PDB file of C-alpha atoms in Angstrom:
ATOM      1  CA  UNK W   1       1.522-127.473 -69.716  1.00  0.00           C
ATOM      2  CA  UNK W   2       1.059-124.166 -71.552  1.00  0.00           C
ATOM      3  CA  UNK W   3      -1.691-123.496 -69.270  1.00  0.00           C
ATOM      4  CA  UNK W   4       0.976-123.645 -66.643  1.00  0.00           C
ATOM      5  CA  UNK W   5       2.963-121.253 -67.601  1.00  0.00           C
ATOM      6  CA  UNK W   6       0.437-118.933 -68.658  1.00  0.00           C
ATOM      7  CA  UNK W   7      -0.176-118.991 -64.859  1.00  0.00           C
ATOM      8  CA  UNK W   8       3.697-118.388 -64.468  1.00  0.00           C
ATOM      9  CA  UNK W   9       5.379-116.360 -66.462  1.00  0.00           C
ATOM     10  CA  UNK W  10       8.589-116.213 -63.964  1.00  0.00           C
ATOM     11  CA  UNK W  11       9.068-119.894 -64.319  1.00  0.00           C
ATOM     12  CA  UNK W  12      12.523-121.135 -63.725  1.00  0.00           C
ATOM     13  CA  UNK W  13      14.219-123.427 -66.436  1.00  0.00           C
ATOM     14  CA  UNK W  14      17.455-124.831 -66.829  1.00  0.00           C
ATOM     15  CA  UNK W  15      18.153-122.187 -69.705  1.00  0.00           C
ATOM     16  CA  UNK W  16      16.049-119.190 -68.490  1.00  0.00           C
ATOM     17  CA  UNK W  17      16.943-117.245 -65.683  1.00  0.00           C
ATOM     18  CA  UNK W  18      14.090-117.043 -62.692  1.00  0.00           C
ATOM     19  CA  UNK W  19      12.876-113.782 -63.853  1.00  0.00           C
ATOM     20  CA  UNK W  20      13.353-112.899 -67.352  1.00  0.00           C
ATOM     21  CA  UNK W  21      13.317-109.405 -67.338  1.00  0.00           C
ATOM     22  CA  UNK W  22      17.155-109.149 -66.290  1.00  0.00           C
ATOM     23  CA  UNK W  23      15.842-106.812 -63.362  1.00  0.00           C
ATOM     24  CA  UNK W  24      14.114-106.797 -60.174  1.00  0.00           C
ATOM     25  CA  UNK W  25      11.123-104.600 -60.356  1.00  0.00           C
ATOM     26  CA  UNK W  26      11.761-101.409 -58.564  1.00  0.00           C
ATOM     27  CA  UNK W  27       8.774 -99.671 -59.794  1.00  0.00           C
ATOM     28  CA  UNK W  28      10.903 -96.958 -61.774  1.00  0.00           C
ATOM     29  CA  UNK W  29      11.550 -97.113 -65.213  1.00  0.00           C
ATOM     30  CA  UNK W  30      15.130 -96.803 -66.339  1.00  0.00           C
ATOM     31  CA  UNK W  31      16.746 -96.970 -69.866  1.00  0.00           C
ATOM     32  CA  UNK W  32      19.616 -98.928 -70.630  1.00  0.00           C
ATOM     33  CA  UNK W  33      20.751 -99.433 -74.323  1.00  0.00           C
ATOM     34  CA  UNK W  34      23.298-101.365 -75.167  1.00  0.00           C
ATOM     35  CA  UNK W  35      27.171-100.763 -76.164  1.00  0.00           C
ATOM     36  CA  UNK W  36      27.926-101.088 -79.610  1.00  0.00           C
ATOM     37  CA  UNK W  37      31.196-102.538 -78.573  1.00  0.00           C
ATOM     38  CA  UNK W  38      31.520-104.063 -75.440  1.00  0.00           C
ATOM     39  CA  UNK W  39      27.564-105.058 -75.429  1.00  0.00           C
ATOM     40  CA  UNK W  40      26.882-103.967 -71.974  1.00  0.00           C
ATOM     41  CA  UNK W  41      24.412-102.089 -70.746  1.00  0.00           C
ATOM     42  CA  UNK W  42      24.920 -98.443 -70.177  1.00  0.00           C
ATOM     43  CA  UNK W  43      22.778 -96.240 -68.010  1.00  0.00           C
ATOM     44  CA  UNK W  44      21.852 -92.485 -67.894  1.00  0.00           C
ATOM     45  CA  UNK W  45      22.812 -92.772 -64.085  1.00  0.00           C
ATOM     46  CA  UNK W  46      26.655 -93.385 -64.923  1.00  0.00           C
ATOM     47  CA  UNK W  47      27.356 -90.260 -67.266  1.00  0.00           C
ATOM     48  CA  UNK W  48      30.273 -88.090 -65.793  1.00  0.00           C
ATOM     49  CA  UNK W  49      29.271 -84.827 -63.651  1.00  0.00           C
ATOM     50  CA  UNK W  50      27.719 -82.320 -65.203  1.00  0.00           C
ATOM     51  CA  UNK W  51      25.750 -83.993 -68.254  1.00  0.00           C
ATOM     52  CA  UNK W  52      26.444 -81.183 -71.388  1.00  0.00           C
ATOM     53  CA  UNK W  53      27.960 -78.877 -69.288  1.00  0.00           C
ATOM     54  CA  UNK W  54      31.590 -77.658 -71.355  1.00  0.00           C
ATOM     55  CA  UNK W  55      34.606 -78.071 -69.608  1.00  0.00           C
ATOM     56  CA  UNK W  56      37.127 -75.105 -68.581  1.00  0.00           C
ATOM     57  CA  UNK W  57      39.638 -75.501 -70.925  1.00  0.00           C
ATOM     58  CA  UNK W  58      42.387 -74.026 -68.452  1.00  0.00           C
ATOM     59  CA  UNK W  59      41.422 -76.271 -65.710  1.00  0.00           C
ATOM     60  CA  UNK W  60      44.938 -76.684 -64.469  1.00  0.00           C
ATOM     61  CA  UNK W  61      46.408 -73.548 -65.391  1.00  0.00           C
ATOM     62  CA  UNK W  62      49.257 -72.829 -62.830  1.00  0.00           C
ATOM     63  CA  UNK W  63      49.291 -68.928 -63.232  1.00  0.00           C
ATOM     64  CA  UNK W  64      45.816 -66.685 -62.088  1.00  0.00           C
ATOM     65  CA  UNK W  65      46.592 -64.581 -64.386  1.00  0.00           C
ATOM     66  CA  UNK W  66      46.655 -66.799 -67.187  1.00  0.00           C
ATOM     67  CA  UNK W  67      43.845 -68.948 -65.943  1.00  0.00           C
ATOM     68  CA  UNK W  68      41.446 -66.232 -66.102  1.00  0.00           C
ATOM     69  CA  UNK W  69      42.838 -64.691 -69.351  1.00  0.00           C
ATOM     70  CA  UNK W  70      44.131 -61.564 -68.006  1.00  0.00           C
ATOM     71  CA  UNK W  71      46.795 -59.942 -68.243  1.00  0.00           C
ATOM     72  CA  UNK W  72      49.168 -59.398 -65.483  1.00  0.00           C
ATOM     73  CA  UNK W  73      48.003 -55.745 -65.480  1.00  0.00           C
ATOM     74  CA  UNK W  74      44.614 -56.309 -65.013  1.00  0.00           C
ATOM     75  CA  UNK W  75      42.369 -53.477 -62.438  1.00  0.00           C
ATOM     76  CA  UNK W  76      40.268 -55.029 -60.461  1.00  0.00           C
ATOM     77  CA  UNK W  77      37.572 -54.628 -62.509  1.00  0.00           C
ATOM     78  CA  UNK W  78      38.786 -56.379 -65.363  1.00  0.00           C
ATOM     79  CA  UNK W  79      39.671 -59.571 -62.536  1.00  0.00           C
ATOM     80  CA  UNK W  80      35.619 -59.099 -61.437  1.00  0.00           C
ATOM     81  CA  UNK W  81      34.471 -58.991 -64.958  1.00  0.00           C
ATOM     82  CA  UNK W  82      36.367 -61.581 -66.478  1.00  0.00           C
ATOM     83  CA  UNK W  83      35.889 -64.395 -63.335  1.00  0.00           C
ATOM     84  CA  UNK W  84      31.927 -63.461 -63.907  1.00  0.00           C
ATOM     85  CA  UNK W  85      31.914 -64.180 -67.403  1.00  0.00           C
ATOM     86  CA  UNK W  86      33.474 -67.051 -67.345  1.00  0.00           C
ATOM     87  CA  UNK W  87      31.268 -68.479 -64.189  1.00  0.00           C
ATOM     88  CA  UNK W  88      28.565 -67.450 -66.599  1.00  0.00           C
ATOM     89  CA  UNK W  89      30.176 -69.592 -69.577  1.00  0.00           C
ATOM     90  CA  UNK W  90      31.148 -72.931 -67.756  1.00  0.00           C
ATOM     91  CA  UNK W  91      28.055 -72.845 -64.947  1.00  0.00           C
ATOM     92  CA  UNK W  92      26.849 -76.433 -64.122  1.00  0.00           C
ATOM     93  CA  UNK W  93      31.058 -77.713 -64.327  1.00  0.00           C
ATOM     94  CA  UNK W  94      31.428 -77.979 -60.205  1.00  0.00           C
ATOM     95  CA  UNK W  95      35.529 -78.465 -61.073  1.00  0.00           C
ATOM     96  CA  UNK W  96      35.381 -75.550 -63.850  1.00  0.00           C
ATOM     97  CA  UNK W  97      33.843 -73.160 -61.423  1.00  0.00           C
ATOM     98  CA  UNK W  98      35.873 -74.444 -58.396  1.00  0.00           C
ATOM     99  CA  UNK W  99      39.272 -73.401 -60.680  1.00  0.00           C
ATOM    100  CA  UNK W 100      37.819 -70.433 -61.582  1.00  0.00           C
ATOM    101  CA  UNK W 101      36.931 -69.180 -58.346  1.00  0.00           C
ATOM    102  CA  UNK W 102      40.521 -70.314 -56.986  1.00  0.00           C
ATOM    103  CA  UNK W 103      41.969 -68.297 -59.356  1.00  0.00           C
ATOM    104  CA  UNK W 104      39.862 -65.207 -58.634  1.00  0.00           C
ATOM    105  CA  UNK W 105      40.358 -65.700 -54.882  1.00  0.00           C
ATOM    106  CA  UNK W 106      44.500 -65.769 -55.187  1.00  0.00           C
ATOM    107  CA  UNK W 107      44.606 -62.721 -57.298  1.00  0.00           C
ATOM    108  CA  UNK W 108      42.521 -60.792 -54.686  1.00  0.00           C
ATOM    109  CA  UNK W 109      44.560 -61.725 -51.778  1.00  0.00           C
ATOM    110  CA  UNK W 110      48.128 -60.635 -53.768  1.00  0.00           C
ATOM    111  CA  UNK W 111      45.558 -56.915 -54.440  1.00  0.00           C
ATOM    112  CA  UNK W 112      45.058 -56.428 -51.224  1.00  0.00           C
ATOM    113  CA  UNK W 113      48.555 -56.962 -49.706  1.00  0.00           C
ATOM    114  CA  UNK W 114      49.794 -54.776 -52.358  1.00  0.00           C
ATOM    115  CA  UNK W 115      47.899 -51.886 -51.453  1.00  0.00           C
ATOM    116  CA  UNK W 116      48.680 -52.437 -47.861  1.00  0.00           C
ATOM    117  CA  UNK W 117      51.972 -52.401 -48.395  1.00  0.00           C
ATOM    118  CA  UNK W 118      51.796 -49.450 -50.439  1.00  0.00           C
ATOM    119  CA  UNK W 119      50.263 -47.821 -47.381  1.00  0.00           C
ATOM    120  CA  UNK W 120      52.799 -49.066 -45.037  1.00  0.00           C
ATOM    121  CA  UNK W 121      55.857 -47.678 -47.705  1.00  0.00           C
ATOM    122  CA  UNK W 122      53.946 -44.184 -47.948  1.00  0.00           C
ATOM    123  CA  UNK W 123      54.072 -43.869 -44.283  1.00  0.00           C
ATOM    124  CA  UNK W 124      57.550 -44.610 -44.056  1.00  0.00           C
ATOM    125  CA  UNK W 125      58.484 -42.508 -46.860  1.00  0.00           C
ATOM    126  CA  UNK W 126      56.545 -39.564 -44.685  1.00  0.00           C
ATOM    127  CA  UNK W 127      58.359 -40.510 -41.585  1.00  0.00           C
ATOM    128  CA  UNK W 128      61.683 -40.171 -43.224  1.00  0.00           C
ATOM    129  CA  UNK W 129      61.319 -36.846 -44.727  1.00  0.00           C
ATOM    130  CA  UNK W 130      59.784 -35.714 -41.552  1.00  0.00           C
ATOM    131  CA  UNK W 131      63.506 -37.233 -39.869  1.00  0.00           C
ATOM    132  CA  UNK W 132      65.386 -35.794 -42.352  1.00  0.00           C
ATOM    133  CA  UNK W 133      63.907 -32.382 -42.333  1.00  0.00           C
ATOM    134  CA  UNK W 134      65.584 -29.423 -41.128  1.00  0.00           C
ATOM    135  CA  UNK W 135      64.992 -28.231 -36.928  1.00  0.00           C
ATOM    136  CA  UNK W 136      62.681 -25.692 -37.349  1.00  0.00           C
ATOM    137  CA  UNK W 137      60.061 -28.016 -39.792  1.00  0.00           C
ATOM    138  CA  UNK W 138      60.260 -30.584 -36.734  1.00  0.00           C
ATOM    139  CA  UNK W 139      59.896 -27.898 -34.049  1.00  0.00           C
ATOM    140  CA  UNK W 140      56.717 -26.618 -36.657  1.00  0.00           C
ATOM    141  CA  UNK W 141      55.564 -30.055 -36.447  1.00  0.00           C
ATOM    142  CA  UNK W 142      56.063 -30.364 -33.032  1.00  0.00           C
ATOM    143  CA  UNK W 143      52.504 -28.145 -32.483  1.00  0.00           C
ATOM    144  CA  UNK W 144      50.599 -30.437 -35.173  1.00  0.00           C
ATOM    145  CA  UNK W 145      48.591 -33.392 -34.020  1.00  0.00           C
ATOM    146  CA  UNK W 146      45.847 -35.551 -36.328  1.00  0.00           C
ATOM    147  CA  UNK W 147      42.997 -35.887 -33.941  1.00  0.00           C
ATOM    148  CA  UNK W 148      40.388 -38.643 -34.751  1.00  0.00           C
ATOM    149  CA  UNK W 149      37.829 -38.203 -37.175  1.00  0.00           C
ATOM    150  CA  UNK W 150      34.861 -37.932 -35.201  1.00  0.00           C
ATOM    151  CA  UNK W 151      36.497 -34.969 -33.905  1.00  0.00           C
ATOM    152  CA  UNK W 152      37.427 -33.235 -37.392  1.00  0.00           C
ATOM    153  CA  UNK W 153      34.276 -33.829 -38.751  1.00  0.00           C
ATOM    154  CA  UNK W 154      32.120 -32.290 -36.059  1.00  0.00           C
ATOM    155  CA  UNK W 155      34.332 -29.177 -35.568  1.00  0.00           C
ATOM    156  CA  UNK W 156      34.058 -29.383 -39.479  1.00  0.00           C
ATOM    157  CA  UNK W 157      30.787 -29.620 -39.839  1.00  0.00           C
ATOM    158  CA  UNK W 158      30.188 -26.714 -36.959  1.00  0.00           C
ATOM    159  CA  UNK W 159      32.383 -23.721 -38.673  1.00  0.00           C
ATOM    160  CA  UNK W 160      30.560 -24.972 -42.173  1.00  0.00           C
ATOM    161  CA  UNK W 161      26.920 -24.269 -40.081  1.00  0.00           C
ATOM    162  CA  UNK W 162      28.783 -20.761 -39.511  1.00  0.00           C
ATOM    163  CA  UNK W 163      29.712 -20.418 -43.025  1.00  0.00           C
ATOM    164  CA  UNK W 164      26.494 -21.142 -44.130  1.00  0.00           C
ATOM    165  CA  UNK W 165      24.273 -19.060 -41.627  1.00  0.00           C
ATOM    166  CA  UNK W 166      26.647 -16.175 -42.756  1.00  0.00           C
ATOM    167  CA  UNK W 167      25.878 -16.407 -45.971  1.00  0.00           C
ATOM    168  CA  UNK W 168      22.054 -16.894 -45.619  1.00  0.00           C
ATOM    169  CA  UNK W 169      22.100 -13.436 -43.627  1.00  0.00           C
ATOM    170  CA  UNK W 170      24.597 -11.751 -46.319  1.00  0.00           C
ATOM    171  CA  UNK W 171      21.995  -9.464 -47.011  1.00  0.00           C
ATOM    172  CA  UNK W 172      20.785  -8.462 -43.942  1.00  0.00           C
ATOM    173  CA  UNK W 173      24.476  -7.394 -42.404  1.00  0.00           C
ATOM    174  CA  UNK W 174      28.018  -8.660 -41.928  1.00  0.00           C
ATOM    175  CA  UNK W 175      28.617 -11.543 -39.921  1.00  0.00           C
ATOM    176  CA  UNK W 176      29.996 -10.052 -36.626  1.00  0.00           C
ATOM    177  CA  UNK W 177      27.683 -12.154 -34.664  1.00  0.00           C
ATOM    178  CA  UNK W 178      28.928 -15.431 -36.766  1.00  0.00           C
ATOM    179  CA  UNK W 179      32.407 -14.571 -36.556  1.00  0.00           C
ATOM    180  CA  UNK W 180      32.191 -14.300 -32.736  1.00  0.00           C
ATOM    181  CA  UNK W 181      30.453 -17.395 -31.830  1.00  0.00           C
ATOM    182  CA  UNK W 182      33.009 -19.105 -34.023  1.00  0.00           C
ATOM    183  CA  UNK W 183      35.764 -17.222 -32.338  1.00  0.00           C
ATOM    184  CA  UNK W 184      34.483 -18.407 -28.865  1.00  0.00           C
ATOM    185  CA  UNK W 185      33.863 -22.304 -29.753  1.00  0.00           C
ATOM    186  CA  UNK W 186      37.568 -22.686 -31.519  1.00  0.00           C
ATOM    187  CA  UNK W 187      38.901 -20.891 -27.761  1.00  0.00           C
ATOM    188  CA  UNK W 188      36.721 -23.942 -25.903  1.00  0.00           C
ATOM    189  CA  UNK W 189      38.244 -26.169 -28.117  1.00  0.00           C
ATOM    190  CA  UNK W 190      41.723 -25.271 -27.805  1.00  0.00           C
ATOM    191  CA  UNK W 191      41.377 -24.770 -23.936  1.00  0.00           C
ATOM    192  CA  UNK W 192      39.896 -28.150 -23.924  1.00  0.00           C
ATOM    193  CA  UNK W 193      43.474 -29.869 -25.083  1.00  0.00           C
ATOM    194  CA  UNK W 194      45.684 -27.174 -23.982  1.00  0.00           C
ATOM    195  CA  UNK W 195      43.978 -26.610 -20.471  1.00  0.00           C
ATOM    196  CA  UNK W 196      45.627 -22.931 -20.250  1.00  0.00           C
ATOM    197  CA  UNK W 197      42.253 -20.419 -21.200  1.00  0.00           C
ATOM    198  CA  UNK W 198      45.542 -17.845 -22.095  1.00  0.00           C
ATOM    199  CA  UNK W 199      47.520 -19.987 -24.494  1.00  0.00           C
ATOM    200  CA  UNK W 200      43.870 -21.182 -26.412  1.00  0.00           C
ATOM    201  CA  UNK W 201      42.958 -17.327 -26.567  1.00  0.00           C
ATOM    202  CA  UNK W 202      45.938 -16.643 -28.366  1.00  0.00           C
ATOM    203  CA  UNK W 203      46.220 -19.295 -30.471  1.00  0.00           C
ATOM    204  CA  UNK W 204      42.094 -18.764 -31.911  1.00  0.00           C
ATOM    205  CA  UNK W 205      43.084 -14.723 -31.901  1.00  0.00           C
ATOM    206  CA  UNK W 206      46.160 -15.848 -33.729  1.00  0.00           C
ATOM    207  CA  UNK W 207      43.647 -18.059 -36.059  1.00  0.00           C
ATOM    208  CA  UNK W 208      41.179 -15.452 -36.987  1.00  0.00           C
ATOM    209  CA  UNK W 209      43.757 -12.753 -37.456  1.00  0.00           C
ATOM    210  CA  UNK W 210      45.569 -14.866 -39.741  1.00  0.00           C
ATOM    211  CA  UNK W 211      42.640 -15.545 -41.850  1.00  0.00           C
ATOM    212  CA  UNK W 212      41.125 -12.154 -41.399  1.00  0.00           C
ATOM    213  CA  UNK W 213      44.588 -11.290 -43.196  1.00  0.00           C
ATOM    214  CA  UNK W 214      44.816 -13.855 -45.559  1.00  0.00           C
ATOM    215  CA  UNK W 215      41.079 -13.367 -46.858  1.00  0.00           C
ATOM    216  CA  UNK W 216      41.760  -9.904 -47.487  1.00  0.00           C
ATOM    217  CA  UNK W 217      44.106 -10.033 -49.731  1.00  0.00           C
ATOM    218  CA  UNK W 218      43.150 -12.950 -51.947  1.00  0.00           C
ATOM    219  CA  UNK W 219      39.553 -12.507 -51.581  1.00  0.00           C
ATOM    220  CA  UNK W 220      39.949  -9.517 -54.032  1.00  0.00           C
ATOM    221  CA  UNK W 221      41.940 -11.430 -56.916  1.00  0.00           C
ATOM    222  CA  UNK W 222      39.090 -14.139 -57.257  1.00  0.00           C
ATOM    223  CA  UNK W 223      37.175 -13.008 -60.750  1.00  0.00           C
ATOM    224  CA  UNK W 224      33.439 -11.008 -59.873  1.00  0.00           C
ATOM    225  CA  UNK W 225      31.721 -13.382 -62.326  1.00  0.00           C
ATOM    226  CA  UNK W 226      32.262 -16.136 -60.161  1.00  0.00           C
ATOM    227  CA  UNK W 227      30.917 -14.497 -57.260  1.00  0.00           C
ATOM    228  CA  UNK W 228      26.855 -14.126 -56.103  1.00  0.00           C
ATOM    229  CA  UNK W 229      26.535 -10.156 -55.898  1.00  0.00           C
ATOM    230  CA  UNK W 230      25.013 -10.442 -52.810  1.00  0.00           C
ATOM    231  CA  UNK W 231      28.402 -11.260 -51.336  1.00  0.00           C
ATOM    232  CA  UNK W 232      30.354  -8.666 -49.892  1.00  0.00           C
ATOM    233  CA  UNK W 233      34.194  -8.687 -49.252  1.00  0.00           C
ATOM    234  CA  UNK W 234      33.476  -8.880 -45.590  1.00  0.00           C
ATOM    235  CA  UNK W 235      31.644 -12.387 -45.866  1.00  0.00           C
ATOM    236  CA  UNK W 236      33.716 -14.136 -48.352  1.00  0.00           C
ATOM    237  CA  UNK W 237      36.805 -12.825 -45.412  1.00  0.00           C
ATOM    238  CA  UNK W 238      35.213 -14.580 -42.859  1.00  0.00           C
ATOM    239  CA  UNK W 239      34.408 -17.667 -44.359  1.00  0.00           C
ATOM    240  CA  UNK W 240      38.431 -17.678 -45.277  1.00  0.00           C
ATOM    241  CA  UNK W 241      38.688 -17.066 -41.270  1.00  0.00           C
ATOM    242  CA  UNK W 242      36.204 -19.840 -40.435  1.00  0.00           C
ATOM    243  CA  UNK W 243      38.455 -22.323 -42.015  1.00  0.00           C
ATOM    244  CA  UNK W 244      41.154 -20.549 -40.247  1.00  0.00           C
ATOM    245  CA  UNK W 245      39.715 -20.882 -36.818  1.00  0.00           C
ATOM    246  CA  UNK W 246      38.674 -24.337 -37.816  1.00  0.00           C
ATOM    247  CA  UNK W 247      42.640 -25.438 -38.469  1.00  0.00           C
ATOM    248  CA  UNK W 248      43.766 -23.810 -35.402  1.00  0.00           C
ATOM    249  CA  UNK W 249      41.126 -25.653 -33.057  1.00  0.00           C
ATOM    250  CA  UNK W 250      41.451 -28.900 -34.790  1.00  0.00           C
ATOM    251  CA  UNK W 251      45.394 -29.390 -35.797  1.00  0.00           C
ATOM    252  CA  UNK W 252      47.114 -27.244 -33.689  1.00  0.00           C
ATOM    253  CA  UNK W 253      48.527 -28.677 -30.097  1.00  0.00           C
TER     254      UNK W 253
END
């Protein structure tokens, strides 16, 4: 008999079960101790989400604000800075960082549609003085347009190159020749929209007289200490006229 069940050891009896490990053998180990109350085995497999991982203590926290510890006055800095530390703080908690996101992602959205609608009162506000402003401010405004701003920054960046190529030949003599070309693109400009050569000469003669004027009288109050000695009143005039010819090419209808 013992030599029997020697052979074996999963023997059935009427008060053993047929195998008396408790398990079937899966080939993995796993560890199961034992309830001090209830007696019933309790596996590493049934723990909650998360293992260790702390818990956001605002979980359900109606208000963003409050949720992220802000305060209602927050930049958006302080909203980036305080929904990465505490992503930092509860990482690993899928429902603490789920909250926390939410949170972050609400007071975004009510950001953004408060600086468009900022945008949208500012232009309003505009377009109301503008109505309520006397004839001869909406008859001036009647010859401004805003062109796109491809086209400002290349006629910008064209009277700078002027400016610039003036001032690198400062020494060798004034910029007639710089002053000229300049003259001649803002006329191809203007004729360009206007399509009347006569009305876009007088409106770039108008230009660079108006600068021309403008340059020589203020030119002369600016202090000598902040200017290079090399420049002469005739330059620093005609950079005042670039920016002149530069308005009248690029605003004006």
């Amino acid at each position: 008999m013992s030599s029997l069940l020697l052979s074996n050891p999963n023997l059935s009896t009427p008060f053993l079960p047929r195998n008396l490990s408790g398990h079937q053998n899966t080939g993995k180990a796993t560890f199961c101790p034992l309830s001090r109350r209830s007696k019933i085995p309790r596996c590493a497999v049934d723990s909650p989400y998360g293992g260790n991982a702390p818990t956001f203590p605002r979980l359900n926290v109606w208000d963003p604000y409050k949720r992220l510890g802000i305060s209602p006055y927050a930049s958006e800095e302080e909203i980036w800075g305080s929904r990465n530390f505490l992503l930092q703080q509860y990482a690993g908690h899928e429902r603490s960082e789920e909250s926390i996101e939410a949170a972050f992602e609400k007071l975004l959205m009510t950001s953004f549609k408060q600086r468009k609608k900022t945008k949208i009162n500012l232009k309003s506000r505009l377009k109301k003085q503008v109505e309520e402003s006397p004839p001869w401010i909406k008859n001036l405004l009647s010859f401004v347009e805003l062109p796109p701003k491809e086209v400002i920054f290349r006629r910008l960046f064209l009277f700078a190159f002027m400016g610039g190529w003036s001032i690198m030949n400062s020494a060798e003599g004034g910029p007639a020749f710089q002053v000229a070309v300049s003259l001649a693109a803002c006329i191809y400009f203007l004729n360009e929209k206007t399509k009347s050569l006569a009305r876009a000469s007088i409106i770039g003669l108008g230009a660079l007289a108006s600068g021309w004027v403008c340059g020589s009288i203020f030119v002369p109050m600016i202090p000598t200490f902040l200017i290079h000695p090399t420049w002469t009143l005739e330059l620093l005039t005609s950079l005042v006229a670039y920016f002149f010819l530069f308005l009248g090419c690029t605003f004006l209808k």
